[in-house]
Protein backbone atom coordinates (compact mmCIF):
# COMPACT_ATOMS: atom_id res chain seq x y z
CA UNK A 1 0.00 0.00 0.00
CA UNK A 2 2.57 2.56 1.11
CA UNK A 3 5.13 0.77 -1.03
CA UNK A 4 2.82 1.01 -4.00
CA UNK A 5 2.51 4.76 -3.54
CA UNK A 6 6.27 5.03 -3.73
CA UNK A 7 6.34 2.80 -6.78
CA UNK A 8 3.73 5.01 -8.46
CA UNK A 9 5.80 8.04 -7.62
CA UNK A 10 8.99 6.61 -9.08
CA UNK A 11 7.19 5.35 -12.17
CA UNK A 12 6.41 8.98 -13.04
CA UNK A 13 10.07 9.68 -13.71
CA UNK A 14 11.49 8.90 -17.12
CA UNK A 15 14.05 6.16 -17.43
CA UNK A 16 17.49 7.26 -18.52
CA UNK A 17 19.17 5.30 -21.27
CA UNK A 18 22.89 4.65 -21.35
CA UNK A 19 24.76 3.86 -24.54
CA UNK A 20 27.53 1.32 -24.83
CA UNK A 21 29.93 4.18 -25.44
CA UNK A 22 28.83 5.97 -22.29
CA UNK A 23 29.26 2.80 -20.27
CA UNK A 24 32.80 2.42 -21.56
CA UNK A 25 33.72 6.07 -20.98
CA UNK A 26 32.36 5.96 -17.50
CA UNK A 27 34.13 2.77 -16.56
CA UNK A 28 37.50 3.46 -18.09
CA UNK A 29 39.40 4.78 -15.11
CA UNK A 30 37.73 3.09 -12.21
CA UNK A 31 38.45 4.71 -8.88
CA UNK A 32 36.51 4.67 -5.63
CA UNK A 33 34.99 7.94 -6.76
CA UNK A 34 33.84 6.40 -10.04
CA UNK A 35 32.09 3.62 -8.21
CA UNK A 36 30.48 6.09 -5.96
CA UNK A 37 29.21 8.18 -8.84
CA UNK A 38 28.02 5.14 -10.74
CA UNK A 39 26.33 3.85 -7.60
CA UNK A 40 24.52 7.12 -7.14
CA UNK A 41 23.33 7.06 -10.71
CA UNK A 42 22.11 3.49 -10.46
CA UNK A 43 20.62 4.07 -7.06
CA UNK A 44 18.08 6.38 -8.57
CA UNK A 45 17.85 4.83 -12.02
CA UNK A 46 17.20 1.23 -10.99
CA UNK A 47 14.21 2.03 -8.73
CA UNK A 48 12.75 4.11 -11.57
CA UNK A 49 13.09 1.23 -14.01
CA UNK A 50 11.79 -1.34 -11.54
CA UNK A 51 8.83 0.89 -10.72
CA UNK A 52 7.91 1.15 -14.39
CA UNK A 53 7.84 -2.65 -14.60
CA UNK A 54 5.72 -3.07 -11.47
CA UNK A 55 3.28 -0.49 -12.75
CA UNK A 56 3.01 -2.17 -16.09
CA UNK A 57 2.59 -5.63 -14.58
CA UNK A 58 -0.06 -4.14 -12.35
CA UNK A 59 -1.95 -2.63 -15.23
CA UNK A 60 -2.16 -5.83 -17.26
CA UNK A 61 -5.67 -7.14 -17.91
CA UNK A 62 -6.70 -9.28 -14.94
CA UNK A 63 -6.81 -12.41 -17.08
CA UNK A 64 -3.04 -12.20 -17.44
CA UNK A 65 -1.98 -10.09 -14.49
CA UNK A 66 -3.65 -12.36 -11.97
CA UNK A 67 -1.84 -15.49 -13.06
CA UNK A 68 0.12 -16.80 -10.07
CA UNK A 69 3.47 -16.73 -11.86
CA UNK A 70 2.96 -13.16 -13.06
CA UNK A 71 2.11 -12.07 -9.52
CA UNK A 72 5.24 -13.80 -8.33
CA UNK A 73 7.36 -11.86 -10.82
CA UNK A 74 5.67 -8.59 -9.88
CA UNK A 75 6.46 -9.22 -6.23
CA UNK A 76 10.12 -9.74 -7.07
CA UNK A 77 10.18 -6.37 -8.80
CA UNK A 78 8.44 -4.69 -5.88
CA UNK A 79 10.77 -6.31 -3.38
CA UNK A 80 13.85 -5.25 -5.30
CA UNK A 81 12.47 -1.73 -5.57
CA UNK A 82 11.96 -1.65 -1.82
CA UNK A 83 15.44 -2.94 -1.03
CA UNK A 84 16.97 -0.22 -3.16
CA UNK A 85 15.00 2.69 -1.79
CA UNK A 86 15.54 1.51 1.76
CA UNK A 87 19.30 1.31 1.38
CA UNK A 88 20.69 4.45 3.02
CA UNK A 89 22.57 6.63 0.61
CA UNK A 90 24.76 9.68 0.98
CA UNK A 91 23.25 12.92 -0.27
CA UNK A 92 22.99 13.15 -4.01
CA UNK A 93 24.70 16.15 -5.44
CA UNK A 94 23.09 17.43 -8.59
CA UNK A 95 26.20 17.72 -10.69
CA UNK A 96 26.90 14.02 -10.32
CA UNK A 97 23.84 13.22 -12.35
CA UNK A 98 24.90 15.21 -15.34
CA UNK A 99 27.54 12.70 -16.31
CA UNK A 100 24.77 10.31 -17.33
CA UNK A 101 21.52 12.19 -17.39
CA UNK A 102 20.17 13.77 -20.44
CA UNK A 103 19.07 17.16 -19.23
CA UNK A 104 16.07 17.39 -21.52
CA UNK A 105 14.69 14.16 -20.19
CA UNK A 106 15.41 14.93 -16.56
CA UNK A 107 12.54 15.76 -14.31
CA UNK A 108 12.86 18.95 -12.29
CA UNK A 109 13.38 17.24 -9.01
CA UNK A 110 14.36 13.72 -8.18
CA UNK A 111 12.51 11.50 -5.81
CA UNK A 112 13.75 12.06 -2.29
CA UNK A 113 13.56 8.42 -1.58
CA UNK A 114 16.59 7.31 0.20
CA UNK A 115 17.13 8.25 3.80
CA UNK A 116 20.16 10.49 3.99
CA UNK A 117 23.07 9.64 6.17
CA UNK A 118 23.86 11.99 8.99
CA UNK A 119 27.34 12.85 7.76
CA UNK A 120 27.71 15.09 4.71
CA UNK A 121 30.13 12.92 2.76
CA UNK A 122 30.18 14.44 -0.67
CA UNK A 123 31.94 17.70 -0.98
CA UNK A 124 34.28 18.93 -3.68
CA UNK A 125 37.78 19.15 -2.33
CA UNK A 126 39.53 22.35 -3.50
CA UNK A 127 42.98 21.04 -2.70
CA UNK A 128 42.54 17.77 -4.44
CA UNK A 129 46.04 17.84 -5.86
CA UNK A 130 47.38 17.46 -2.34
CA UNK A 131 45.08 14.61 -1.58
CA UNK A 132 46.29 12.05 0.86
CA UNK A 133 44.57 9.98 3.47
CA UNK A 134 44.13 12.21 6.53
CA UNK A 135 42.91 10.53 9.65
CA UNK A 136 39.87 8.53 8.76
CA UNK A 137 39.23 10.47 5.55
CA UNK A 138 40.43 9.45 2.14
CA UNK A 139 40.71 11.99 -0.61
CA UNK A 140 40.71 10.94 -4.18
CA UNK A 141 43.15 13.02 -6.08
CA UNK A 142 41.48 13.42 -9.41
CA UNK A 143 37.77 13.10 -9.04
CA UNK A 144 37.16 15.84 -6.48
CA UNK A 145 35.32 13.56 -4.16
CA UNK A 146 36.34 12.67 -0.65
CA UNK A 147 36.19 8.93 -0.28
CA UNK A 148 35.33 8.68 3.35
CA UNK A 149 34.76 5.34 5.01
CA UNK A 150 30.98 5.85 4.84
CA UNK A 151 31.26 6.41 1.10
CA UNK A 152 33.33 3.31 0.62
CA UNK A 153 31.04 1.19 2.72
CA UNK A 154 28.01 2.60 0.91
CA UNK A 155 29.51 1.59 -2.43
CA UNK A 156 30.21 -1.87 -1.08
CA UNK A 157 26.72 -2.43 0.28
CA UNK A 158 25.15 -1.00 -2.84
CA UNK A 159 26.99 -3.49 -5.02
CA UNK A 160 25.93 -6.31 -2.72
CA UNK A 161 22.33 -5.16 -2.92
CA UNK A 162 22.15 -4.97 -6.71
CA UNK A 163 23.91 -8.31 -7.05
CA UNK A 164 21.18 -9.73 -4.84
CA UNK A 165 18.57 -8.09 -7.05
CA UNK A 166 20.10 -9.63 -10.16
CA UNK A 167 20.11 -13.06 -8.56
CA UNK A 168 16.51 -12.74 -7.42
CA UNK A 169 15.48 -12.02 -10.99
CA UNK A 170 17.38 -14.91 -12.58
CA UNK A 171 14.21 -17.00 -12.95
CA UNK A 172 12.08 -14.18 -14.38
CA UNK A 173 12.04 -15.41 -17.99
CA UNK A 174 11.03 -18.96 -17.06
CA UNK A 175 8.50 -17.74 -14.54
CA UNK A 176 6.94 -15.35 -17.04
CA UNK A 177 6.80 -18.19 -19.56
CA UNK A 178 4.99 -20.22 -16.95
CA UNK A 179 2.62 -17.31 -16.42
CA UNK A 180 1.90 -17.17 -20.14
CA UNK A 181 1.09 -20.87 -20.07
CA UNK A 182 -1.24 -20.37 -17.12
CA UNK A 183 -2.93 -17.60 -19.08
CA UNK A 184 -3.28 -19.76 -22.17
CA UNK A 185 -5.01 -22.51 -20.18
CA UNK A 186 -7.36 -20.18 -18.42
CA UNK A 187 -7.83 -17.42 -20.94
CA UNK A 188 -11.15 -15.83 -21.62
CA UNK A 189 -9.52 -14.15 -24.60
CA UNK A 190 -9.47 -10.66 -23.18
CA UNK A 191 -6.00 -9.97 -24.44
CA UNK A 192 -5.02 -10.62 -27.98
CA UNK A 193 -1.72 -12.24 -28.78
CA UNK A 194 -0.22 -9.12 -30.33
CA UNK A 195 -0.65 -7.25 -27.06
CA UNK A 196 0.98 -10.02 -25.07
CA UNK A 197 3.77 -10.00 -27.60
CA UNK A 198 4.37 -6.27 -27.29
CA UNK A 199 4.19 -6.39 -23.55
CA UNK A 200 6.78 -9.18 -23.36
CA UNK A 201 9.12 -7.52 -25.84
CA UNK A 202 9.09 -4.40 -23.71
CA UNK A 203 9.36 -6.31 -20.50
CA UNK A 204 12.31 -8.46 -21.60
CA UNK A 205 14.05 -5.51 -23.22
CA UNK A 206 13.83 -3.64 -19.95
CA UNK A 207 15.17 -6.66 -18.14
CA UNK A 208 18.16 -6.84 -20.49
CA UNK A 209 18.90 -3.19 -19.70
CA UNK A 210 18.61 -3.55 -15.96
CA UNK A 211 20.79 -6.64 -15.95
CA UNK A 212 23.34 -4.99 -18.19
CA UNK A 213 23.63 -2.02 -15.83
CA UNK A 214 23.91 -4.23 -12.77
CA UNK A 215 26.32 -6.64 -14.44
CA UNK A 216 28.49 -3.79 -15.66
CA UNK A 217 28.61 -2.09 -12.29
CA UNK A 218 29.40 -5.26 -10.43
CA UNK A 219 32.09 -6.27 -12.93
CA UNK A 220 33.71 -2.84 -12.68
CA UNK A 221 33.79 -3.17 -8.94
CA UNK A 222 34.84 -6.75 -8.49
CA UNK A 223 36.67 -7.64 -11.67
CA UNK A 224 38.00 -9.85 -13.13
CA UNK A 225 40.07 -7.04 -14.60
CA UNK A 226 41.08 -8.18 -18.03
CA UNK A 227 42.94 -6.47 -20.81
CA UNK A 228 40.62 -4.68 -23.27
CA UNK A 229 37.67 -5.12 -20.96
CA UNK A 230 35.65 -2.39 -19.29
CA UNK A 231 33.33 -4.32 -17.01
CA UNK A 232 31.55 -6.85 -19.19
CA UNK A 233 32.25 -4.83 -22.33
CA UNK A 234 35.18 -5.86 -24.49
CA UNK A 235 36.54 -2.91 -26.44
CA UNK A 236 38.17 -5.27 -28.92
CA UNK A 237 35.61 -8.02 -29.33
CA UNK A 238 36.87 -10.33 -32.04
CA UNK A 239 33.85 -11.47 -33.91
CA UNK A 240 35.66 -14.31 -35.67
CA UNK A 241 36.79 -15.84 -32.38
CA UNK A 242 33.31 -15.59 -30.97
CA UNK A 243 31.73 -17.09 -34.06
CA UNK A 244 34.24 -19.95 -33.98
CA UNK A 245 33.40 -20.63 -30.38
CA UNK A 246 29.65 -20.53 -31.03
CA UNK A 247 30.08 -22.86 -34.02
CA UNK A 248 31.94 -25.43 -31.93
CA UNK A 249 29.36 -25.26 -29.15
CA UNK A 250 26.32 -25.42 -31.41
CA UNK A 251 27.71 -28.35 -33.38
CA UNK A 252 28.55 -30.18 -30.20
CA UNK A 253 25.04 -29.65 -28.85
CA UNK A 254 23.62 -30.81 -32.16
CA UNK A 255 25.68 -34.00 -32.21
CA UNK A 256 24.68 -34.68 -28.64
CA UNK A 257 21.01 -34.04 -29.24
CA UNK A 258 20.61 -36.05 -32.43
CA UNK A 259 23.22 -38.67 -31.58
CA UNK A 260 25.29 -37.72 -34.61
CA UNK A 261 28.94 -38.44 -35.13
CA UNK A 262 29.30 -35.28 -37.16
CA UNK A 263 26.97 -32.31 -37.22
CA UNK A 264 26.61 -30.30 -40.44
CA UNK A 265 29.69 -28.23 -41.20
CA UNK A 266 29.69 -24.50 -40.71
CA UNK A 267 31.86 -22.63 -43.19
CA UNK A 268 32.92 -19.23 -42.03
CA UNK A 269 33.81 -16.37 -44.35
CA UNK A 270 35.40 -13.52 -42.51
CA UNK A 271 37.59 -10.79 -44.05
CA UNK A 272 40.46 -10.62 -41.57
CA UNK A 273 40.11 -9.89 -37.91
CA UNK A 274 37.21 -7.61 -37.10
CA UNK A 275 37.32 -6.04 -33.69
CA UNK A 276 34.69 -3.83 -32.18
CA UNK A 277 33.21 -2.80 -28.89
CA UNK A 278 30.58 -5.19 -27.65
CA UNK A 279 29.49 -7.51 -24.87
CA UNK A 280 30.98 -10.87 -25.87
CA UNK A 281 28.43 -12.89 -23.91
CA UNK A 282 25.55 -11.25 -25.80
CA UNK A 283 27.21 -11.86 -29.13
CA UNK A 284 27.99 -15.45 -28.35
CA UNK A 285 24.44 -15.99 -27.20
CA UNK A 286 22.90 -14.66 -30.41
CA UNK A 287 25.18 -16.48 -32.84
CA UNK A 288 24.84 -19.72 -30.90
CA UNK A 289 21.07 -19.43 -31.00
CA UNK A 290 20.97 -18.85 -34.75
CA UNK A 291 23.35 -21.71 -35.44
CA UNK A 292 21.26 -24.12 -33.38
CA UNK A 293 18.23 -23.23 -35.46
CA UNK A 294 20.11 -23.71 -38.71
CA UNK A 295 21.63 -27.00 -37.59
CA UNK A 296 18.28 -28.28 -36.50
CA UNK A 297 16.68 -27.35 -39.80
CA UNK A 298 19.38 -29.11 -41.80
CA UNK A 299 19.43 -32.28 -39.70
CA UNK A 300 15.66 -32.53 -39.65
CA UNK A 301 15.36 -31.96 -43.35
CA UNK A 302 17.91 -34.56 -44.41
CA UNK A 303 17.62 -36.97 -41.51
CA UNK A 304 20.28 -38.50 -39.26
CA UNK A 305 21.52 -40.96 -41.89
CA UNK A 306 22.70 -38.21 -44.19
CA UNK A 307 25.49 -37.44 -41.79
CA UNK A 308 28.40 -37.09 -44.20
CA UNK A 309 26.50 -35.23 -46.88
CA UNK A 310 24.67 -32.42 -45.13
CA UNK A 311 24.90 -29.18 -47.04
CA UNK A 312 27.18 -26.89 -45.02
CA UNK A 313 25.88 -23.83 -43.23
CA UNK A 314 27.50 -20.61 -44.40
CA UNK A 315 28.44 -17.91 -41.92
CA UNK A 316 29.48 -14.65 -43.56
CA UNK A 317 30.79 -11.68 -41.64
CA UNK A 318 30.80 -8.26 -43.25
CA UNK A 319 31.83 -4.92 -41.86
CA UNK A 320 30.92 -1.52 -43.08
CA UNK A 321 31.12 1.92 -41.54
CA UNK A 322 27.90 1.64 -39.61
CA UNK A 323 27.20 -2.02 -39.22
CA UNK A 324 28.84 -5.32 -38.74
CA UNK A 325 26.56 -7.96 -40.16
CA UNK A 326 26.65 -11.69 -39.65
CA UNK A 327 24.67 -13.71 -42.14
CA UNK A 328 23.97 -17.35 -41.40
CA UNK A 329 22.60 -19.33 -44.32
CA UNK A 330 21.27 -22.84 -44.11
CA UNK A 331 19.71 -25.22 -46.60
CA UNK A 332 17.31 -26.61 -44.07
CA UNK A 333 14.24 -26.24 -46.26
CA UNK A 334 13.19 -22.83 -45.01
CA UNK A 335 9.88 -21.71 -43.64
CA UNK A 336 6.72 -20.62 -45.37
CA UNK A 337 6.48 -16.82 -45.30
CA UNK A 338 3.41 -17.14 -43.14
CA UNK A 339 5.50 -18.97 -40.57
CA UNK A 340 8.07 -16.22 -40.12
CA UNK A 341 6.09 -14.02 -37.70
CA UNK A 342 5.45 -17.06 -35.53
CA UNK A 343 9.18 -17.47 -35.02
CA UNK A 344 9.24 -14.18 -33.09
CA UNK A 345 6.35 -14.91 -30.77
CA UNK A 346 6.38 -15.92 -27.15
CA UNK A 347 2.88 -17.29 -27.15
CA UNK A 348 3.30 -20.31 -29.36
CA UNK A 349 6.18 -21.82 -27.60
CA UNK A 350 6.56 -24.31 -24.83
CA UNK A 351 8.68 -23.20 -21.89
CA UNK A 352 12.40 -23.96 -21.89
CA UNK A 353 13.04 -20.25 -21.90
CA UNK A 354 16.14 -20.42 -19.79
CA UNK A 355 18.24 -21.67 -22.66
CA UNK A 356 18.38 -18.11 -23.81
CA UNK A 357 20.05 -16.34 -20.96
CA UNK A 358 23.59 -15.41 -21.92
CA UNK A 359 24.79 -16.26 -18.45
CA UNK A 360 23.02 -19.55 -18.61
CA UNK A 361 25.26 -22.46 -17.75
CA UNK A 362 24.90 -24.96 -20.55
CA UNK A 363 26.12 -27.90 -18.56
CA UNK A 364 23.28 -27.65 -16.07
CA UNK A 365 20.50 -28.59 -18.45
CA UNK A 366 20.28 -30.86 -21.39
CA UNK A 367 20.15 -28.48 -24.26
CA UNK A 368 16.80 -28.14 -25.94
CA UNK A 369 17.44 -28.29 -29.63
CA UNK A 370 13.86 -28.82 -30.66
CA UNK A 371 11.13 -26.28 -31.26
CA UNK A 372 11.38 -22.55 -31.20
CA UNK A 373 12.00 -21.49 -27.65
CA UNK A 374 12.25 -17.93 -26.52
CA UNK A 375 15.63 -18.00 -28.19
CA UNK A 376 14.91 -16.04 -31.32
CA UNK A 377 12.75 -13.25 -29.90
CA UNK A 378 15.15 -12.73 -27.05
CA UNK A 379 18.17 -12.77 -29.33
CA UNK A 380 16.53 -10.06 -31.41
CA UNK A 381 16.07 -8.00 -28.25
CA UNK A 382 19.76 -8.42 -27.44
CA UNK A 383 20.63 -7.22 -30.94
CA UNK A 384 18.28 -4.24 -30.66
CA UNK A 385 19.46 -3.34 -27.20
CA UNK A 386 22.67 -1.90 -28.62
CA UNK A 387 21.13 -0.56 -31.81
CA UNK A 388 21.35 -3.66 -33.97
CA UNK A 389 18.69 -5.97 -35.34
CA UNK A 390 17.99 -9.56 -36.31
CA UNK A 391 16.10 -10.54 -39.46
CA UNK A 392 15.11 -13.76 -41.12
CA UNK A 393 14.57 -14.30 -44.81
CA UNK A 394 13.40 -17.68 -45.86
CA UNK A 395 13.08 -19.47 -49.17
CA UNK A 396 10.47 -22.09 -48.60
CA UNK A 397 11.70 -25.40 -49.99
CA UNK A 398 15.36 -24.40 -49.81
CA UNK A 399 16.65 -22.67 -46.72
CA UNK A 400 16.86 -19.68 -44.44
CA UNK A 401 19.15 -16.67 -44.14
CA UNK A 402 19.46 -14.99 -40.76
CA UNK A 403 20.94 -11.47 -40.71
CA UNK A 404 22.37 -10.26 -37.45
CA UNK A 405 23.17 -6.55 -37.69
CA UNK A 406 25.33 -5.00 -35.02
CA UNK A 407 25.76 -1.28 -34.65
CA UNK A 408 29.46 -0.59 -34.95
CA UNK A 409 29.39 2.95 -33.58
CA UNK A 410 27.72 1.80 -30.40
CA UNK A 411 26.40 5.18 -29.48
CA UNK A 412 22.77 4.40 -29.86
CA UNK A 413 20.91 4.91 -26.61
CA UNK A 414 19.31 2.05 -24.79
CA UNK A 415 15.85 1.51 -26.15
CA UNK A 416 13.57 2.36 -23.25
CA UNK A 417 9.96 2.18 -24.15
CA UNK A 418 7.76 3.76 -21.47
C1 LIG B 1 15.27 -22.43 -40.25
C2 LIG B 1 14.40 -21.74 -39.24
C3 LIG B 1 15.39 -20.79 -38.66
C4 LIG B 1 15.25 -19.85 -37.66
C5 LIG B 1 16.35 -19.07 -37.29
C6 LIG B 1 17.57 -19.23 -37.91
C7 LIG B 1 17.72 -20.18 -38.91
C8 LIG B 1 16.62 -20.95 -39.27
N1 LIG B 1 16.53 -21.96 -40.25
O1 LIG B 1 14.88 -23.33 -41.01
Short mmCIF file of C-alpha atoms in Angstrom, two decimals, residues 18-30 34 99-100 143 216 220 230 233 235 277 410-411:
data_model
loop_
_atom_site.label_atom_id
_atom_site.label_comp_id
_atom_site.label_asym_id
_atom_site.label_seq_id
_atom_site.Cartn_x
_atom_site.Cartn_y
_atom_site.Cartn_z
CA UNK A 18 22.89 4.65 -21.35
CA UNK A 19 24.76 3.86 -24.54
CA UNK A 20 27.53 1.32 -24.83
CA UNK A 21 29.93 4.18 -25.44
CA UNK A 22 28.83 5.97 -22.29
CA UNK A 23 29.26 2.80 -20.27
CA UNK A 24 32.80 2.42 -21.56
CA UNK A 25 33.72 6.07 -20.98
CA UNK A 26 32.36 5.96 -17.50
CA UNK A 27 34.13 2.77 -16.56
CA UNK A 28 37.50 3.46 -18.09
CA UNK A 29 39.40 4.78 -15.11
CA UNK A 30 37.73 3.09 -12.21
CA UNK A 34 33.84 6.40 -10.04
CA UNK A 99 27.54 12.70 -16.31
CA UNK A 100 24.77 10.31 -17.33
CA UNK A 143 37.77 13.10 -9.04
CA UNK A 216 28.49 -3.79 -15.66
CA UNK A 220 33.71 -2.84 -12.68
CA UNK A 230 35.65 -2.39 -19.29
CA UNK A 233 32.25 -4.83 -22.33
CA UNK A 235 36.54 -2.91 -26.44
CA UNK A 277 33.21 -2.80 -28.89
CA UNK A 410 27.72 1.80 -30.40
CA UNK A 411 26.40 5.18 -29.48
#
